[in-house]
PDB file of C-alpha atoms in Angstrom:
ATOM      1  CA  MET V  88       5.103 -10.492  -3.524  1.00 91.00           C
ATOM      2  CA  ALA V  89       3.855 -11.520  -0.945  1.00 96.00           C
ATOM      3  CA  THR V  90      -0.430 -11.115   0.295  1.00 96.00           C
ATOM      4  CA  VAL V  91      -1.217 -10.389   4.024  1.00 97.00           C
ATOM      5  CA  THR V  92      -4.507  -9.670   6.143  1.00 97.00           C
ATOM      6  CA  ALA V  93      -4.500  -6.225   8.191  1.00 98.00           C
ATOM      7  CA  ALA V  94      -3.162  -7.350  11.439  1.00 98.00           C
ATOM      8  CA  ASP V  95      -0.920  -9.173   9.674  1.00 98.00           C
ATOM      9  CA  ALA V  96       0.125  -5.539   8.108  1.00 98.00           C
ATOM     10  CA  LYS V  97       0.192  -3.910  11.773  1.00 98.00           C
ATOM     11  CA  GLN V  98       2.687  -6.024  12.751  1.00 98.00           C
ATOM     12  CA  LEU V  99       5.010  -5.687  10.323  1.00 98.00           C
ATOM     13  CA  ILE V 100       4.283  -1.732  10.451  1.00 98.00           C
ATOM     14  CA  ASP V 101       4.734  -1.727  14.330  1.00 98.00           C
ATOM     15  CA  LYS V 102       7.957  -3.570  13.502  1.00 98.00           C
ATOM     16  CA  GLY V 103       9.614  -0.701  10.831  1.00 97.00           C
ATOM     17  CA  GLY V 104       7.598  -1.579   7.908  1.00 98.00           C
ATOM     18  CA  VAL V 105       6.531   0.926   5.637  1.00 97.00           C
ATOM     19  CA  ALA V 106       2.569   1.444   4.594  1.00 98.00           C
ATOM     20  CA  LEU V 107       2.225   3.088   0.976  1.00 98.00           C
ATOM     21  CA  ASP V 108      -1.519   4.116  -0.153  1.00 98.00           C
ATOM     22  CA  VAL V 109      -2.542   4.171  -3.543  1.00 97.00           C
ATOM     23  CA  ARG V 110      -5.839   5.504  -3.199  1.00 96.00           C
ATOM     24  CA  LYS V 111      -7.283   9.088  -4.261  1.00 95.00           C
ATOM     25  CA  LYS V 112      -6.125  11.775  -2.836  1.00 94.00           C
ATOM     26  CA  ALA V 113      -9.200  12.292  -1.068  1.00 96.00           C
ATOM     27  CA  ALA V 114      -9.788   8.527  -0.133  1.00 96.00           C
ATOM     28  CA  TYR V 115      -6.541   9.327   1.837  1.00 97.00           C
ATOM     29  CA  VAL V 116      -6.883  12.425   3.651  1.00 97.00           C
ATOM     30  CA  GLU V 117     -10.297  10.952   4.960  1.00 96.00           C
ATOM     31  CA  GLY V 118      -8.127   8.297   6.549  1.00 97.00           C
ATOM     32  CA  HIS V 119      -5.597   5.912   6.383  1.00 98.00           C
ATOM     33  CA  VAL V 120      -2.964   3.808   8.371  1.00 98.00           C
ATOM     34  CA  PRO V 121      -1.254   5.556  10.487  1.00 97.00           C
ATOM     35  CA  GLY V 122       2.043   6.627   8.928  1.00 97.00           C
ATOM     36  CA  ALA V 123       1.186   5.800   5.431  1.00 98.00           C
ATOM     37  CA  LYS V 124       2.916   7.223   2.918  1.00 98.00           C
ATOM     38  CA  SER V 125       0.374   8.546  -0.218  1.00 98.00           C
ATOM     39  CA  ILE V 126       1.713   7.364  -4.017  1.00 97.00           C
ATOM     40  CA  ARG V 127      -1.274   7.760  -6.166  1.00 95.00           C
ATOM     41  CA  SER V 128       0.937  11.068  -7.175  1.00 95.00           C
ATOM     42  CA  ALA V 129       3.060   8.563  -9.250  1.00 96.00           C
ATOM     43  CA  PHE V 130       0.866   6.200 -10.421  1.00 93.00           C
ATOM     44  CA  ASN V 131       0.728   5.700 -13.773  1.00 92.00           C
ATOM     45  CA  GLU V 132      -3.131   5.095 -14.798  1.00 87.00           C
ATOM     46  CA  GLN V 133      -2.600   3.689 -18.123  1.00 90.00           C
ATOM     47  CA  ALA V 134       0.501   1.436 -17.925  1.00 91.00           C
ATOM     48  CA  LYS V 135      -0.754   0.426 -14.303  1.00 88.00           C
ATOM     49  CA  THR V 136       2.643   0.916 -12.631  1.00 90.00           C
ATOM     50  CA  VAL V 137       4.233   3.360 -10.108  1.00 94.00           C
ATOM     51  CA  ASP V 138       7.428   5.554 -10.619  1.00 96.00           C
ATOM     52  CA  PRO V 139       9.580   3.279  -8.540  1.00 95.00           C
ATOM     53  CA  THR V 140      10.961   6.288  -6.613  1.00 95.00           C
ATOM     54  CA  ALA V 141       7.875   6.471  -4.571  1.00 97.00           C
ATOM     55  CA  PHE V 142       8.833   3.245  -2.890  1.00 97.00           C
ATOM     56  CA  GLY V 143      11.801   4.653  -1.099  1.00 96.00           C
ATOM     57  CA  PRO V 144      15.384   3.995  -1.202  1.00 96.00           C
ATOM     58  CA  ASN V 145      15.928   1.096   0.579  1.00 97.00           C
ATOM     59  CA  LYS V 146      14.794  -2.237  -1.437  1.00 97.00           C
ATOM     60  CA  ASP V 147      15.193  -4.387   1.765  1.00 98.00           C
ATOM     61  CA  ALA V 148      13.074  -2.465   3.694  1.00 97.00           C
ATOM     62  CA  VAL V 149       9.706  -4.447   3.992  1.00 98.00           C
ATOM     63  CA  ILE V 150       6.763  -2.589   2.549  1.00 98.00           C
ATOM     64  CA  ILE V 151       3.223  -2.777   2.562  1.00 98.00           C
ATOM     65  CA  ILE V 152       0.880  -1.264  -0.182  1.00 98.00           C
ATOM     66  CA  TYR V 153      -2.106  -1.030  -0.029  1.00 97.00           C
ATOM     67  CA  GLY V 154      -5.613   0.242  -1.639  1.00 97.00           C
ATOM     68  CA  HIS V 155      -9.310   0.117  -0.997  1.00 96.00           C
ATOM     69  CA  GLY V 156      -9.609  -3.229  -0.984  1.00 92.00           C
ATOM     70  CA  THR V 157     -10.494  -6.389  -2.928  1.00 81.00           C
ATOM     71  CA  ASP V 158     -12.600  -4.581  -6.020  1.00 79.00           C
ATOM     72  CA  GLY V 159      -9.472  -2.583  -6.724  1.00 73.00           C
ATOM     73  CA  TRP V 160      -5.838  -3.220  -8.593  1.00 88.00           C
ATOM     74  CA  SER V 161      -4.111  -0.285  -8.323  1.00 94.00           C
ATOM     75  CA  ALA V 162      -2.690  -1.518  -5.063  1.00 95.00           C
ATOM     76  CA  VAL V 163      -1.990  -4.666  -6.556  1.00 94.00           C
ATOM     77  CA  ASP V 164      -0.315  -3.053  -9.691  1.00 95.00           C
ATOM     78  CA  ALA V 165       1.684  -0.889  -7.426  1.00 96.00           C
ATOM     79  CA  ALA V 166       3.110  -3.926  -6.210  1.00 96.00           C
ATOM     80  CA  LYS V 167       4.185  -5.659  -8.943  1.00 95.00           C
ATOM     81  CA  THR V 168       5.781  -2.800 -10.049  1.00 96.00           C
ATOM     82  CA  ALA V 169       8.003  -2.366  -6.418  1.00 97.00           C
ATOM     83  CA  ALA V 170       8.465  -6.425  -6.803  1.00 97.00           C
ATOM     84  CA  GLU V 171       9.618  -5.757 -10.379  1.00 96.00           C
ATOM     85  CA  ALA V 172      11.948  -2.758  -9.547  1.00 97.00           C
ATOM     86  CA  GLY V 173      13.984  -4.772  -7.017  1.00 98.00           C
ATOM     87  CA  TYR V 174      12.002  -4.144  -3.796  1.00 98.00           C
ATOM     88  CA  LYS V 175      12.564  -7.563  -1.722  1.00 98.00           C
ATOM     89  CA  ASN V 176       9.949  -7.154   0.874  1.00 98.00           C
ATOM     90  CA  VAL V 177       6.902  -6.490  -0.853  1.00 98.00           C
ATOM     91  CA  LYS V 178       3.678  -7.046   1.068  1.00 98.00           C
ATOM     92  CA  TRP V 179      -0.370  -6.486  -0.649  1.00 97.00           C
ATOM     93  CA  LEU V 180      -2.537  -5.555   1.674  1.00 97.00           C
ATOM     94  CA  ARG V 181      -4.950  -7.660  -0.301  1.00 95.00           C
ATOM     95  CA  GLY V 182      -8.161  -6.382   1.330  1.00 96.00           C
ATOM     96  CA  GLY V 183      -6.943  -3.001   2.007  1.00 97.00           C
ATOM     97  CA  TRP V 184      -8.580   0.138   3.547  1.00 97.00           C
ATOM     98  CA  SER V 185     -11.557  -1.634   3.838  1.00 96.00           C
ATOM     99  CA  GLU V 186     -10.307  -5.113   5.749  1.00 97.00           C
ATOM    100  CA  TRP V 187      -7.745  -2.456   8.099  1.00 98.00           C
ATOM    101  CA  SER V 188     -10.612  -0.041   9.146  1.00 96.00           C
ATOM    102  CA  LYS V 189     -13.537  -3.072   9.564  1.00 96.00           C
ATOM    103  CA  ALA V 190     -10.845  -4.768  11.992  1.00 97.00           C
ATOM    104  CA  GLY V 191     -10.765  -1.686  14.251  1.00 97.00           C
ATOM    105  CA  LEU V 192      -6.913  -0.888  14.010  1.00 98.00           C
ATOM    106  CA  PRO V 193      -6.098   2.894  14.559  1.00 97.00           C
ATOM    107  CA  THR V 194      -6.279   5.679  12.000  1.00 97.00           C
ATOM    108  CA  GLU V 195      -5.242   8.608  11.065  1.00 97.00           C
ATOM    109  CA  GLN V 196      -6.414  11.261   8.823  1.00 94.00           C
TER     110      GLN V 196
END
């Protein structure tokens, strides 16, 4: 697992990387990275893990996982789960949605 900036994440997504959002559904609906898939329903609060099927079938795909920002740990927990499940190109957008939106990068609702 590697940490990436919002600018790095945008470049990876533009090249076919998959963005996965671990925020609660209400936050996702208000705005998210274009094309991002919400995986919150697959997140287990008690175990701090994600059902690995939420990451998709391609373990070689570039996966960018993000949450709200540096104050929450759901995204890093999800990224660790993905890496432990054998996904080889897991990226953690440490600044999360906060960094992405403050950078003025595209968003969708």
